[in-house]
Amino acid sequence: MLRTYGRFALRRTGQAIVVVLLAYLFTFVVISILPGDPVTSTLRNPDNGFTEDDIARIVAYYGLDQPWWVQLGSSLGRFLVGDLGVSLRSNLPVSTLVLDALGSTLSLAAVALLVAVVLAVVIAYGTQFLPQRFGQGVLRSLPSLFLSVPNFVIGLLLIHVFAFGLGLFSMIDTETPWGTFFAAVALGIPVSAQLAEVLIASLDHESRQEYVAVARSRGLRQGALFARHLVKPSSLPTVTVLALIVGELLGGALITEAIFGRVGIGTLVEQAVASQDLPVLQAVVSLAAIVFVVVNLLADLAYPLLDPRVSIGARGRTTTANPRDDPAPLLREEVSIV
Amino acid sequence: MTTRLRRLLGVASALTVGAVLLSGCGAGTAAAPAESSTPKPGGDLVFLIDSLGATWIPNNSAISSYQGQIWGNLTDKLVYVDAEGKLSPWIAESWDENADKTQFTLHLKDGVTFSDGTPLDAAAVVANIDIWAKGRPDQGINRIGLFPSANYVGAEAVDATTVKVSFSAPTLSFIPTLAYHGSILISPATLALPADQQADLTKDIGSGPFVVEKVAEGDSVVLKKRDDYNWGPQAVGHEGAAYLDTITYKQVAEPTLRTASVESGQAQVAYNASPQDLEALKEEGLTVETPRYLGFVNGYALNTSVAPFDDVKVRQAVQHGINRDEILSTVYTPDWHAAESLFQSTVPEATDHSADFAYDPDKAAALLDAAGWVKGSDGVRAKGGQKLSLTLYPNPYLQASQSVDELVDQQLTTLGFEVNLETYDVPTYGQKVIGNATIPANEITRSFVDVGTVAGVLTSQKKGDEDWFKLGTSDATLNDLSTKIATATDRDARAKVADDLQGYVLQQGYFVPLTQIVQRVYVQSPEVSGVSYNGLAYAYYLDAWLNG
């Protein structure tokens, strides 16, 4: 078992590296196809009054006059030895920019994940145990409501009420605990919707099982039933979604960060895309690929531990032991990367 | 962020503001404190800015509308230019020039130091002028765009407070250029650094009334007062150090959040609000400052090399077919002014030529009739099977440009034009529109500090000239006027040429002025007093204080 695990992990790691390199290559090709570059577009601001000769000399300094394959080669060469290069936009080392932004985004994403999980569990718990007339139906419709309200609307509403109205945090320093909390709420609400949907579906499924009826008939309290019997089997598909949500958090962080005036990976990407700042984009895309792959790998590895019915096949695949056992919805029979 | 996303954000923000106000949770209007005429030392000012721009390399960034704000309070210049284009001494206490305006001698103020303690002496000034003129392009450092580099021979330190600068041809624009926002004095130690180190603002040492306290890249810059500062521009009339303790420039991308922060008292200044919001903000007791800068007005440079603008009558028809009052009343507020010429009316040499392009739809229609463009049943004029069509490309460097173009579209359509609008973001605009010789009408504006620099845009007599109207050197009169203005050695005589030049360009229909440009809008809490705006419309806080 342990050896199979080891081989499984190795295989996944190898695939992860390939994915990261492909993401790197893909970003490079896409940006290279686009016309222009950040240096030229800044210099071409008519107020600068530069001649084409002036622009050409600066562009040569950045090596942007080289054919794309030469640029790719030197960029990849630097990346492989861990040198992320210098931002074309700000001239600052990319590693500094990414590290500065990473802390803010990680704290935002972590709190947002917490908010999302708590919210999803509360909603899901409510849908199982709240009587119809006390709003079970309303709870069930909450996730679709959360999904349909854009998170910038939620964000602006939170800012106007809690920052400007109640003065709980300030737009000048949004990295304070309250600032982070409200940004995380804005980011976490749409994410909680997906989690809640899946959790509700699994709970519905599990609560129809015979063992639940047995447990109820023996007088088990609702809370205990939820915690001891329902949560664990229902969390399997939720873990799958949780892994996918990491991508969601990174993507959603862009808008949340822009609105809350936080400097994070999202805003870094936004600026880098807007100015075609290739070194920064490549660093961030590679980082995102690494995070995504690692989180999904962890989810895969967690599967067999959560449900003994999931075992690792001879070739390192996770499969359900008995497919006819009516697996919970959304359970991935074969775990793939991305 | 894309324009579309921004717009969505704006709408959503407006909706939420409305909702919040209705629910009674809205921020109370800041009560206007009694205006105090006695400055109060101390205080921390928060300035919310759309963006902190790209790099901090002084030569590459001081010209930016964003970083230029910060550089202006962090550094000094040799010469000060006020809002009317009047030059006055600053670090250069006086200057002499020879008769043919090829040699200039600057006499520097004694005892000025950079914030690292090194002297701002003649050697430091020479190092600065050299890098403004030449840059170090092979090391990623630009020259300063508007510096008269083509004629620059060199600068030398005669003694500790005297600098002699030589040019190969008359360069009346030299002294005014020293007041330009790009010409900031930086410590020679900083200038010697490689580009990637100059990009770190904490390493950029100036001699201004404020110094860098803290930089959070892409988020905020905190400046603090320099206690021993005592060499502000005479024109500002402030002796000694600044009143404010600190200025925080904080990036907030969403415009309604910037203004709402000032309304709620979390910040004192919001930069670049939308013109449409300004009246409402004033009603809430906020101050709105819309300083104009020196330069060309906003308007269209028409391309004489492509149809239909190869015909002077069609060009004049566009001039007379645009209702500028409607633009001002629909898109802008009373803070904006109609164009009176090619130049902003604050330019000392600007003269009123508004009669040459006054709104007169009947005259415009008659000109098009005379040019042979006949209205068809669809309302579009045509000639020889060719429709009278025109594509406008809103200038992404100007925030209200698209709204203006939409209105011009309506006005010209009434006249019988078929108008298309193509909107691009800054990088795409740079690729597709700037320098594209087939674009019929280039929406253009440009700041300058000296009218002598305008010659470089009108024709293609010299290498690097922009040739706005795609005339090449075909118009002998314009060639002559341009040459006279570029090589003038006497300011009064040059003013006469400038008047002729404005009249000629407008009568030929080469340029269609729209409005005087306000590119920097400041929404301020009423507690802010004593802000000065120079000829480049930057907010200068040497004499500012908070009376809250």
XYZ file of N, CA and C in Angstrom, chain B residues 352-493:
426
model
N -7.101 84.361 -29.552
C -8.460 83.870 -29.792
C -8.766 83.786 -31.283
N -8.931 82.578 -31.763
C -9.278 82.361 -33.175
C -10.603 81.626 -33.285
N -11.461 81.764 -32.276
C -12.655 80.915 -32.252
C -13.580 81.188 -33.447
N -13.490 82.374 -34.053
C -14.358 82.658 -35.201
C -14.056 81.719 -36.374
N -12.804 81.264 -36.467
C -12.419 80.412 -37.595
C -13.081 79.041 -37.569
N -13.587 78.643 -36.393
C -14.185 77.301 -36.341
C -15.490 77.319 -35.540
N -16.180 78.488 -35.548
C -17.417 78.608 -34.777
C -18.484 77.663 -35.318
N -19.358 77.207 -34.437
C -20.429 76.290 -34.834
C -21.401 77.010 -35.753
N -21.567 76.499 -36.949
C -22.446 77.107 -37.932
C -22.878 76.010 -38.905
N -23.936 75.267 -38.544
C -24.308 74.089 -39.345
C -24.674 74.453 -40.786
N -25.247 75.655 -40.989
C -25.618 76.038 -42.357
C -24.379 76.223 -43.218
N -23.388 76.888 -42.617
C -22.133 77.097 -43.340
C -21.472 75.750 -43.639
N -21.507 74.849 -42.646
C -20.895 73.536 -42.835
C -21.571 72.807 -43.988
N -22.927 72.859 -43.994
C -23.663 72.169 -45.059
C -23.331 72.786 -46.419
N -23.251 74.118 -46.448
C -22.949 74.803 -47.710
C -21.557 74.413 -48.213
N -20.602 74.281 -47.272
C -19.240 73.886 -47.660
C -19.241 72.482 -48.263
N -20.006 71.583 -47.675
C -20.066 70.211 -48.199
C -20.759 70.197 -49.557
N -21.817 71.015 -49.704
C -22.490 71.120 -51.005
C -21.491 71.605 -52.052
N -20.749 72.655 -51.682
C -19.788 73.233 -52.618
C -18.692 72.246 -52.988
N -18.381 71.352 -52.052
C -17.331 70.362 -52.320
C -17.866 69.189 -53.135
N -19.193 69.214 -53.416
C -19.759 68.190 -54.277
C -20.308 66.965 -53.560
N -20.429 67.035 -52.251
C -20.982 65.897 -51.493
C -22.483 66.100 -51.370
N -23.253 65.208 -52.004
C -24.704 65.372 -52.080
C -25.389 64.367 -51.160
N -26.404 64.863 -50.421
C -27.115 64.004 -49.479
C -27.989 63.007 -50.217
N -27.890 61.732 -49.880
C -28.737 60.700 -50.477
C -29.999 60.518 -49.666
N -30.799 59.527 -50.062
C -32.075 59.312 -49.378
C -31.857 58.821 -47.946
N -30.708 58.200 -47.677
C -30.426 57.706 -46.323
C -29.814 58.796 -45.433
N -29.719 60.004 -45.960
C -29.176 61.094 -45.162
C -27.660 61.185 -45.207
N -27.023 60.232 -45.874
C -25.562 60.253 -45.966
C -25.156 60.912 -47.282
N -24.204 61.806 -47.181
C -23.727 62.464 -48.395
C -22.797 61.539 -49.170
N -22.789 61.698 -50.471
C -21.914 60.882 -51.309
C -21.425 61.712 -52.485
N -20.310 61.248 -53.034
C -19.749 61.925 -54.210
C -19.069 60.861 -55.050
N -19.454 60.772 -56.303
C -18.862 59.795 -57.210
C -18.980 58.368 -56.679
N -20.141 58.039 -56.066
C -20.358 56.690 -55.564
C -19.668 56.421 -54.243
N -18.936 57.399 -53.743
C -18.197 57.246 -52.489
C -18.964 57.927 -51.355
N -19.179 57.205 -50.242
C -19.897 57.834 -49.129
C -18.966 58.718 -48.306
N -19.550 59.744 -47.729
C -18.773 60.653 -46.876
C -18.650 60.012 -45.501
N -17.686 59.126 -45.368
C -17.604 58.412 -44.094
C -16.303 58.727 -43.364
N -16.370 58.506 -42.069
C -15.279 58.916 -41.195
C -15.267 57.990 -39.984
N -14.084 57.506 -39.596
C -13.979 56.689 -38.389
C -13.232 57.470 -37.321
N -13.819 57.529 -36.145
C -13.169 58.212 -35.024
C -12.627 57.178 -34.039
N -11.465 57.463 -33.494
C -10.842 56.578 -32.515
C -10.683 57.344 -31.206
N -11.610 57.138 -30.246
C -11.501 57.882 -28.987
C -10.124 57.699 -28.348
N -9.609 58.789 -27.811
C -8.265 58.785 -27.242
C -8.285 58.165 -25.845
N -7.677 56.990 -25.670
C -7.791 56.304 -24.377
C -7.043 57.021 -23.250
N -6.232 58.013 -23.604
C -5.534 58.762 -22.563
C -6.449 59.805 -21.922
N -7.605 60.042 -22.537
C -8.553 61.022 -22.004
C -9.814 60.315 -21.558
N -10.227 60.578 -20.315
C -11.321 59.768 -19.803
C -12.675 60.020 -20.463
N -12.980 61.246 -20.858
C -14.310 61.495 -21.419
C -14.311 61.468 -22.944
N -13.196 61.019 -23.520
C -13.034 61.082 -24.963
C -14.149 60.354 -25.719
N -14.526 59.190 -25.202
C -15.539 58.429 -25.925
C -16.889 59.163 -25.928
N -17.257 59.744 -24.790
C -18.525 60.481 -24.730
C -18.501 61.652 -25.705
N -17.350 62.328 -25.789
C -17.222 63.443 -26.722
C -17.389 62.946 -28.150
N -16.710 61.852 -28.470
C -16.791 61.320 -29.834
C -18.202 60.856 -30.181
N -18.915 60.322 -29.198
C -20.287 59.892 -29.467
C -21.161 61.087 -29.854
N -20.917 62.200 -29.182
C -21.676 63.413 -29.481
C -21.281 63.972 -30.852
N -19.980 63.979 -31.133
C -19.504 64.456 -32.439
C -20.085 63.565 -33.542
N -20.148 62.268 -33.264
C -20.750 61.314 -34.190
C -22.163 61.782 -34.545
N -22.996 62.088 -33.510
C -24.375 62.557 -33.768
C -24.375 63.840 -34.592
N -23.512 64.778 -34.200
C -23.523 66.085 -34.864
C -23.106 65.973 -36.327
N -22.084 65.172 -36.589
C -21.625 65.039 -37.979
C -22.591 64.193 -38.798
N -23.263 63.252 -38.138
C -24.249 62.443 -38.851
C -25.382 63.335 -39.357
N -25.810 64.275 -38.527
C -26.839 65.229 -38.946
C -26.398 65.984 -40.192
N -25.120 66.222 -40.260
C -24.556 67.004 -41.358
C -24.432 66.176 -42.648
N -24.578 64.834 -42.508
C -24.483 63.996 -43.698
C -23.254 63.101 -43.738
N -22.509 63.068 -42.637
C -21.379 62.136 -42.553
C -21.894 60.770 -42.102
N -21.170 59.730 -42.477
C -21.410 58.413 -41.913
C -20.247 58.172 -40.952
N -20.533 58.196 -39.648
C -19.445 58.154 -38.665
C -19.393 56.797 -37.960
N -18.214 56.241 -37.873
C -18.005 55.014 -37.093
C -17.103 55.342 -35.915
N -17.306 54.613 -34.821
C -16.464 54.801 -33.646
C -15.726 53.496 -33.364
N -14.423 53.553 -33.219
C -13.694 52.344 -32.811
C -12.904 52.659 -31.558
N -13.204 51.922 -30.497
C -12.597 52.220 -29.205
C -11.570 51.152 -28.846
N -10.383 51.592 -28.513
C -9.319 50.654 -28.136
C -8.753 51.005 -26.767
N -8.130 50.017 -26.126
C -7.406 50.308 -24.886
C -6.033 50.882 -25.246
N -5.299 51.305 -24.218
C -4.039 52.008 -24.470
C -3.047 51.217 -25.335
N -2.748 49.948 -25.003
C -1.762 49.247 -25.843
C -2.230 49.083 -27.294
N -3.524 48.748 -27.486
C -4.023 48.551 -28.845
C -4.035 49.878 -29.599
N -4.416 50.938 -28.894
C -4.428 52.270 -29.502
C -3.026 52.631 -29.974
N -2.039 52.331 -29.118
C -0.646 52.602 -29.464
C -0.239 51.867 -30.730
N -0.748 50.641 -30.874
C -0.400 49.827 -32.032
C -1.122 50.274 -33.288
N -2.441 50.488 -33.144
C -3.263 50.646 -34.341
C -3.445 52.100 -34.772
N -3.405 53.019 -33.834
C -3.774 54.390 -34.174
C -2.568 55.326 -34.217
N -1.742 55.293 -33.139
C -0.622 56.234 -33.099
C 0.350 55.913 -34.234
N 0.667 56.914 -34.993
C 1.625 56.725 -36.078
C 1.031 56.089 -37.330
N -0.283 55.798 -37.295
C -0.924 55.195 -38.460
C -1.303 56.296 -39.457
N -0.695 56.271 -40.627
C -0.855 57.368 -41.590
C -2.200 57.342 -42.308
N -3.004 56.299 -42.086
C -4.276 56.223 -42.807
C -5.465 56.671 -41.965
N -5.232 56.944 -40.686
C -6.331 57.389 -39.817
C -6.751 58.800 -40.236
N -8.046 58.996 -40.577
C -8.447 60.304 -41.112
C -8.416 61.432 -40.081
N -8.809 61.105 -38.825
C -8.843 62.157 -37.807
C -8.231 61.603 -36.534
N -7.153 62.214 -36.098
C -6.471 61.761 -34.906
C -6.875 62.635 -33.737
N -7.516 62.038 -32.744
C -7.915 62.851 -31.602
C -6.677 63.064 -30.744
N -6.318 64.317 -30.571
C -4.996 64.563 -30.037
C -5.028 65.711 -29.044
N -4.150 65.646 -28.082
C -3.889 66.765 -27.203
C -2.443 66.575 -26.789
N -1.811 67.610 -26.314
C -0.402 67.454 -25.976
C -0.035 68.573 -25.027
N 0.691 68.231 -23.990
C 1.149 69.308 -23.124
C 2.506 69.800 -23.624
N 2.750 71.078 -23.462
C 4.079 71.614 -23.733
C 4.274 72.811 -22.824
N 5.501 73.157 -22.536
C 5.722 74.331 -21.709
C 6.210 75.498 -22.541
N 6.553 75.245 -23.793
C 7.049 76.350 -24.612
C 6.534 76.191 -26.025
N 6.012 77.268 -26.548
C 5.363 77.240 -27.849
C 6.348 76.880 -28.964
N 7.644 77.045 -28.692
C 8.654 76.700 -29.696
C 8.645 75.222 -30.053
N 8.161 74.375 -29.145
C 8.191 72.936 -29.407
C 7.100 72.506 -30.382
N 6.128 73.398 -30.674
C 5.018 72.955 -31.520
C 5.447 72.691 -32.956
N 6.557 73.322 -33.380
C 6.990 73.133 -34.768
C 7.200 71.654 -35.073
N 7.650 70.909 -34.065
C 7.983 69.497 -34.265
C 6.795 68.602 -34.564
N 5.570 69.118 -34.458
C 4.434 68.249 -34.741
C 3.725 68.592 -36.045
N 3.999 69.795 -36.602
C 3.148 70.282 -37.683
C 3.546 69.805 -39.080
N 4.831 69.638 -39.321
C 5.291 69.245 -40.654
C 6.309 68.120 -40.501
N 6.965 67.750 -41.571
C 8.015 66.737 -41.437
C 9.329 67.288 -41.949
N 9.624 68.531 -41.545
C 10.857 69.135 -42.056
C 12.095 68.511 -41.445
N 11.962 68.058 -40.188
C 13.123 67.461 -39.512
C 12.832 66.003 -39.193
N 13.899 65.242 -39.047
C 13.757 63.841 -38.659
C 13.132 63.800 -37.267
N 12.151 62.926 -37.093
C 11.502 62.821 -35.798
C 10.282 63.718 -35.655
N 10.045 64.588 -36.644
C 8.836 65.408 -36.602
C 7.606 64.514 -36.759
N 6.511 64.937 -36.118
C 5.353 64.047 -36.104
C 4.433 64.200 -37.308
N 4.424 65.365 -37.932
C 3.635 65.550 -39.139
C 2.162 65.228 -38.900
N 1.538 65.948 -37.959
C 0.154 65.672 -37.548
C -0.837 65.621 -38.708
N -0.657 66.508 -39.678
C -1.676 66.613 -40.731
C -1.259 65.854 -41.986
N -0.165 65.118 -41.906
C 0.369 64.337 -43.031
C 0.577 65.218 -44.271
N 1.109 66.405 -44.010
C 1.397 67.329 -45.108
C 2.795 67.115 -45.649
N 3.621 66.400 -44.876
C 5.023 66.309 -45.273
C 5.620 67.701 -45.245
N 6.194 68.104 -46.369
C 6.708 69.474 -46.458
C 5.996 70.210 -47.585
N 4.751 69.745 -47.898
C 4.063 70.264 -49.080
C 3.492 71.667 -48.902
N 3.261 72.080 -47.661
C 2.669 73.400 -47.453
C 3.769 74.404 -47.120
N 4.150 75.203 -48.100
C 5.285 76.114 -47.937
C 5.042 77.133 -46.829
N 3.803 77.612 -46.737
C 3.489 78.611 -45.698
C 3.706 78.001 -44.313
N 3.209 76.775 -44.127
C 3.334 76.145 -42.821
C 4.803 75.818 -42.509
N 5.533 75.378 -43.541
C 6.966 75.126 -43.344
C 7.653 76.373 -42.813
N 7.313 77.474 -43.460
C 7.941 78.743 -43.121
C 7.599 79.161 -41.692
N 6.300 79.061 -41.346
C 5.875 79.440 -39.992
C 6.520 78.531 -38.939
N 6.578 77.240 -39.247
C 7.174 76.284 -38.304
C 8.646 76.602 -38.075
N 9.347 76.849 -39.165
C 10.769 77.140 -39.053
C 10.993 78.396 -38.232
N 10.170 79.424 -38.519
C 10.310 80.674 -37.783
C 10.085 80.478 -36.289
N 9.112 79.637 -35.956
C 8.790 79.465 -34.542
C 9.852 78.611 -33.847
N 10.430 77.678 -34.585
C 11.431 76.798 -33.983
C 12.764 77.503 -33.782
N 13.072 78.448 -34.671
C 14.406 79.045 -34.635
C 14.394 80.469 -34.098
N 13.243 80.900 -33.565
C 13.127 82.267 -33.076
C 14.152 82.551 -31.985
N 14.592 83.799 -31.910
C 15.525 84.175 -30.857
C 14.928 85.270 -29.982
N 13.713 85.681 -30.311
C 13.091 86.763 -29.573
C 11.645 86.378 -29.246
N 11.307 86.438 -27.970
C 10.006 85.942 -27.542
C 8.845 86.763 -28.109
N 8.993 88.072 -28.177
C 7.898 88.912 -28.663
C 7.656 88.691 -30.150
N 8.746 88.611 -30.894
C 8.611 88.367 -32.326
C 7.994 86.991 -32.553
